[in-house]
Amino acid sequence: LAQNDRAAESKELEASDKDKLNARGDIVGAATRIAWLNKERDLIYADKTMTPEQKRKKVDELQAEKNKVAKDAVRNKNVATAF
């Protein structure tokens, strides 16, 4: 009986939050991309061979990419309708 109740509750929750569940993949994808860009930034900071100017240029490029990923995620139709 408890299993059936939980299954029904799960179906109800799934139906009520369908938009959020549809947006989840887009949000996770953006977060994964941003995490990867952050790791790249950390590697640049740790690089002993690059000049400060080279590092600044690369970090600025990565930041621009992060901003684009975040902006695209927020403007995504699935995400916009979910929240």
CSV table of N, CA and C in Angstrom, one decimal:
chain,number,residue,atom,x,y,z
A,1,LEU,N,0.8,-1.2,0.0
A,1,LEU,CA,0.0,0.0,0.0
A,1,LEU,C,0.9,1.3,0.0
A,2,ALA,N,1.9,1.3,0.8
A,2,ALA,CA,2.8,2.4,0.9
A,2,ALA,C,3.5,2.7,-0.5
A,3,GLN,N,3.9,1.6,-1.2
A,3,GLN,CA,4.5,1.7,-2.5
A,3,GLN,C,3.5,2.4,-3.5
A,4,ASN,N,2.3,2.0,-3.4
A,4,ASN,CA,1.3,2.6,-4.3
A,4,ASN,C,1.1,4.1,-4.0
A,5,ASP,N,1.1,4.4,-2.8
A,5,ASP,CA,0.9,5.8,-2.4
A,5,ASP,C,2.1,6.7,-2.9
A,6,ARG,N,3.3,6.1,-2.7
A,6,ARG,CA,4.5,6.9,-3.2
A,6,ARG,C,4.5,7.0,-4.7
A,7,ALA,N,4.1,6.0,-5.4
A,7,ALA,CA,4.0,6.0,-6.8
A,7,ALA,C,3.0,7.1,-7.3
A,8,ALA,N,1.9,7.1,-6.6
A,8,ALA,CA,0.9,8.1,-7.0
A,8,ALA,C,1.4,9.5,-6.7
A,9,GLU,N,2.1,9.7,-5.5
A,9,GLU,CA,2.6,11.0,-5.2
A,9,GLU,C,3.7,11.4,-6.2
A,10,SER,N,4.5,10.4,-6.6
A,10,SER,CA,5.5,10.7,-7.6
A,10,SER,C,4.9,11.2,-8.9
A,11,LYS,N,3.9,10.5,-9.3
A,11,LYS,CA,3.2,10.9,-10.6
A,11,LYS,C,2.6,12.3,-10.5
A,12,GLU,N,2.0,12.6,-9.3
A,12,GLU,CA,1.5,13.9,-9.1
A,12,GLU,C,2.5,15.0,-9.1
A,13,LEU,N,3.6,14.8,-8.5
A,13,LEU,CA,4.7,15.7,-8.4
A,13,LEU,C,5.3,15.9,-9.8
A,14,GLU,N,5.4,14.8,-10.6
A,14,GLU,CA,5.9,14.9,-11.9
A,14,GLU,C,5.0,15.7,-12.8
A,15,ALA,N,3.7,15.5,-12.6
A,15,ALA,CA,2.8,16.3,-13.4
A,15,ALA,C,2.8,17.8,-13.1
A,16,SER,N,2.9,18.1,-11.8
A,16,SER,CA,2.9,19.5,-11.4
A,16,SER,C,4.2,20.2,-11.7
A,17,ASP,N,5.3,19.5,-11.8
A,17,ASP,CA,6.6,20.2,-12.0
A,17,ASP,C,7.2,19.8,-13.3
A,18,LYS,N,6.3,19.5,-14.3
A,18,LYS,CA,6.8,19.0,-15.6
A,18,LYS,C,7.7,20.0,-16.3
A,19,ASP,N,7.4,21.3,-16.2
A,19,ASP,CA,8.2,22.3,-16.8
A,19,ASP,C,9.6,22.3,-16.2
A,20,LYS,N,9.7,22.2,-14.9
A,20,LYS,CA,11.0,22.2,-14.2
A,20,LYS,C,11.8,21.0,-14.6
A,21,LEU,N,11.1,19.9,-14.7
A,21,LEU,CA,11.8,18.7,-15.1
A,21,LEU,C,12.4,18.8,-16.5
A,22,ASN,N,11.6,19.4,-17.4
A,22,ASN,CA,12.0,19.6,-18.8
A,22,ASN,C,13.2,20.5,-18.8
A,23,ALA,N,13.3,21.5,-18.0
A,23,ALA,CA,14.4,22.5,-18.0
A,23,ALA,C,15.6,21.9,-17.3
A,24,ARG,N,15.5,20.9,-16.5
A,24,ARG,CA,16.6,20.4,-15.8
A,24,ARG,C,17.8,20.0,-16.6
A,25,GLY,N,17.6,19.4,-17.7
A,25,GLY,CA,18.7,19.0,-18.6
A,25,GLY,C,19.5,20.2,-19.1
A,26,ASP,N,18.8,21.3,-19.5
A,26,ASP,CA,19.4,22.5,-20.0
A,26,ASP,C,20.2,23.2,-18.9
A,27,ILE,N,19.7,23.2,-17.7
A,27,ILE,CA,20.4,23.8,-16.5
A,27,ILE,C,21.6,23.0,-16.2
A,28,VAL,N,21.5,21.7,-16.1
A,28,VAL,CA,22.6,20.9,-15.8
A,28,VAL,C,23.7,21.0,-16.8
A,29,GLY,N,23.3,21.0,-18.1
A,29,GLY,CA,24.3,21.2,-19.2
A,29,GLY,C,25.1,22.5,-19.1
A,30,ALA,N,24.4,23.6,-18.7
A,30,ALA,CA,25.0,24.9,-18.6
A,30,ALA,C,25.9,24.9,-17.4
A,31,ALA,N,25.5,24.3,-16.3
A,31,ALA,CA,26.3,24.2,-15.1
A,31,ALA,C,27.6,23.4,-15.3
A,32,THR,N,27.5,22.3,-16.1
A,32,THR,CA,28.6,21.5,-16.4
A,32,THR,C,29.6,22.2,-17.2
A,33,ARG,N,29.1,23.0,-18.2
A,33,ARG,CA,30.0,23.8,-19.1
A,33,ARG,C,30.7,24.9,-18.3
A,34,ILE,N,30.0,25.5,-17.4
A,34,ILE,CA,30.6,26.6,-16.6
A,34,ILE,C,31.6,26.0,-15.6
A,35,ALA,N,31.4,24.8,-15.1
A,35,ALA,CA,32.4,24.1,-14.2
A,35,ALA,C,33.6,23.8,-15.0
A,36,TRP,N,33.5,23.3,-16.2
A,36,TRP,CA,34.6,23.0,-17.1
A,36,TRP,C,35.4,24.3,-17.4
A,37,LEU,N,34.7,25.4,-17.7
A,37,LEU,CA,35.4,26.7,-17.9
A,37,LEU,C,36.1,27.2,-16.7
A,38,ASN,N,35.6,26.9,-15.5
A,38,ASN,CA,36.3,27.3,-14.3
A,38,ASN,C,37.5,26.5,-14.1
A,39,LYS,N,37.5,25.2,-14.4
A,39,LYS,CA,38.7,24.4,-14.3
A,39,LYS,C,39.8,24.9,-15.3
A,40,GLU,N,39.4,25.3,-16.5
A,40,GLU,CA,40.3,25.8,-17.5
A,40,GLU,C,40.9,27.1,-16.9
A,41,ARG,N,40.1,28.0,-16.3
A,41,ARG,CA,40.6,29.2,-15.7
A,41,ARG,C,41.7,28.9,-14.6
A,42,ASP,N,41.4,27.9,-13.8
A,42,ASP,CA,42.3,27.5,-12.7
A,42,ASP,C,43.7,27.0,-13.3
A,43,LEU,N,43.6,26.3,-14.4
A,43,LEU,CA,44.8,25.9,-15.1
A,43,LEU,C,45.6,27.0,-15.6
A,44,ILE,N,44.9,28.0,-16.1
A,44,ILE,CA,45.6,29.2,-16.6
A,44,ILE,C,46.3,30.0,-15.5
A,45,TYR,N,45.6,30.1,-14.3
A,45,TYR,CA,46.2,30.8,-13.2
A,45,TYR,C,47.4,30.0,-12.7
A,46,ALA,N,47.4,28.7,-12.8
A,46,ALA,CA,48.5,27.9,-12.3
A,46,ALA,C,49.7,27.8,-13.3
A,47,ASP,N,49.5,28.2,-14.5
A,47,ASP,CA,50.5,28.1,-15.5
A,47,ASP,C,51.7,29.0,-15.2
A,48,LYS,N,52.9,28.5,-15.2
A,48,LYS,CA,54.1,29.2,-14.9
A,48,LYS,C,54.8,29.8,-16.1
A,49,THR,N,54.3,29.4,-17.3
A,49,THR,CA,55.0,29.9,-18.5
A,49,THR,C,54.3,31.1,-19.1
A,50,MET,N,53.1,31.4,-18.8
A,50,MET,CA,52.4,32.5,-19.5
A,50,MET,C,52.7,33.8,-18.7
A,51,THR,N,52.7,34.8,-19.5
A,51,THR,CA,52.9,36.2,-18.9
A,51,THR,C,51.5,36.6,-18.3
A,52,PRO,N,51.6,37.5,-17.4
A,52,PRO,CA,50.3,38.0,-16.8
A,52,PRO,C,49.3,38.6,-17.9
A,53,GLU,N,49.9,39.2,-18.9
A,53,GLU,CA,49.0,39.7,-20.0
A,53,GLU,C,48.3,38.6,-20.7
A,54,GLN,N,49.1,37.5,-21.0
A,54,GLN,CA,48.5,36.3,-21.7
A,54,GLN,C,47.4,35.7,-20.8
A,55,LYS,N,47.7,35.6,-19.5
A,55,LYS,CA,46.7,35.0,-18.6
A,55,LYS,C,45.5,35.8,-18.6
A,56,ARG,N,45.6,37.2,-18.5
A,56,ARG,CA,44.5,38.1,-18.4
A,56,ARG,C,43.6,37.9,-19.7
A,57,LYS,N,44.3,37.8,-20.8
A,57,LYS,CA,43.5,37.7,-22.1
A,57,LYS,C,42.7,36.4,-22.1
A,58,LYS,N,43.4,35.3,-21.7
A,58,LYS,CA,42.7,34.0,-21.7
A,58,LYS,C,41.6,33.9,-20.7
A,59,VAL,N,41.8,34.5,-19.5
A,59,VAL,CA,40.8,34.5,-18.5
A,59,VAL,C,39.6,35.3,-18.9
A,60,ASP,N,39.9,36.4,-19.6
A,60,ASP,CA,38.8,37.3,-20.1
A,60,ASP,C,38.0,36.6,-21.1
A,61,GLU,N,38.6,35.8,-22.0
A,61,GLU,CA,37.9,35.0,-23.0
A,61,GLU,C,37.0,33.9,-22.4
A,62,LEU,N,37.6,33.3,-21.3
A,62,LEU,CA,36.8,32.3,-20.6
A,62,LEU,C,35.6,32.9,-19.9
A,63,GLN,N,35.8,34.1,-19.3
A,63,GLN,CA,34.7,34.8,-18.6
A,63,GLN,C,33.6,35.1,-19.6
A,64,ALA,N,34.0,35.6,-20.8
A,64,ALA,CA,33.0,35.9,-21.8
A,64,ALA,C,32.2,34.7,-22.2
A,65,GLU,N,32.9,33.6,-22.3
A,65,GLU,CA,32.2,32.3,-22.6
A,65,GLU,C,31.2,31.9,-21.5
A,66,LYS,N,31.7,32.0,-20.3
A,66,LYS,CA,30.8,31.7,-19.1
A,66,LYS,C,29.6,32.6,-19.1
A,67,ASN,N,29.8,33.9,-19.4
A,67,ASN,CA,28.6,34.8,-19.4
A,67,ASN,C,27.6,34.4,-20.5
A,68,LYS,N,28.2,34.0,-21.7
A,68,LYS,CA,27.3,33.6,-22.8
A,68,LYS,C,26.5,32.3,-22.4
A,69,VAL,N,27.2,31.3,-21.8
A,69,VAL,CA,26.5,30.1,-21.4
A,69,VAL,C,25.4,30.4,-20.4
A,70,ALA,N,25.7,31.2,-19.4
A,70,ALA,CA,24.7,31.6,-18.4
A,70,ALA,C,23.5,32.3,-19.0
A,71,LYS,N,23.8,33.3,-19.9
A,71,LYS,CA,22.8,34.1,-20.6
A,71,LYS,C,21.9,33.2,-21.4
A,72,ASP,N,22.5,32.3,-22.2
A,72,ASP,CA,21.8,31.4,-23.0
A,72,ASP,C,20.9,30.5,-22.2
A,73,ALA,N,21.4,30.0,-21.1
A,73,ALA,CA,20.6,29.1,-20.2
A,73,ALA,C,19.4,29.9,-19.7
A,74,VAL,N,19.6,31.1,-19.2
A,74,VAL,CA,18.4,31.9,-18.7
A,74,VAL,C,17.4,32.2,-19.7
A,75,ARG,N,17.9,32.4,-21.0
A,75,ARG,CA,17.0,32.8,-22.0
A,75,ARG,C,16.4,31.6,-22.7
A,76,ASN,N,16.8,30.4,-22.4
A,76,ASN,CA,16.3,29.2,-23.0
A,76,ASN,C,14.8,29.1,-22.7
A,77,LYS,N,14.1,28.7,-23.7
A,77,LYS,CA,12.6,28.6,-23.6
A,77,LYS,C,12.2,27.7,-22.5
A,78,ASN,N,12.8,26.5,-22.4
A,78,ASN,CA,12.4,25.5,-21.4
A,78,ASN,C,12.6,26.1,-20.0
A,79,VAL,N,13.7,26.8,-19.8
A,79,VAL,CA,14.1,27.3,-18.5
A,79,VAL,C,13.2,28.5,-18.1
A,80,ALA,N,12.9,29.4,-19.1
A,80,ALA,CA,12.1,30.5,-18.9
A,80,ALA,C,10.7,30.2,-18.5
A,81,THR,N,10.1,29.2,-19.1
A,81,THR,CA,8.7,28.8,-18.8
A,81,THR,C,8.6,28.0,-17.4
A,82,ALA,N,9.8,27.4,-17.0
A,82,ALA,CA,9.7,26.6,-15.8
A,82,ALA,C,9.8,27.5,-14.5
A,83,PHE,N,10.4,28.7,-14.7
A,83,PHE,CA,10.5,29.5,-13.4
A,83,PHE,C,9.9,30.8,-13.6
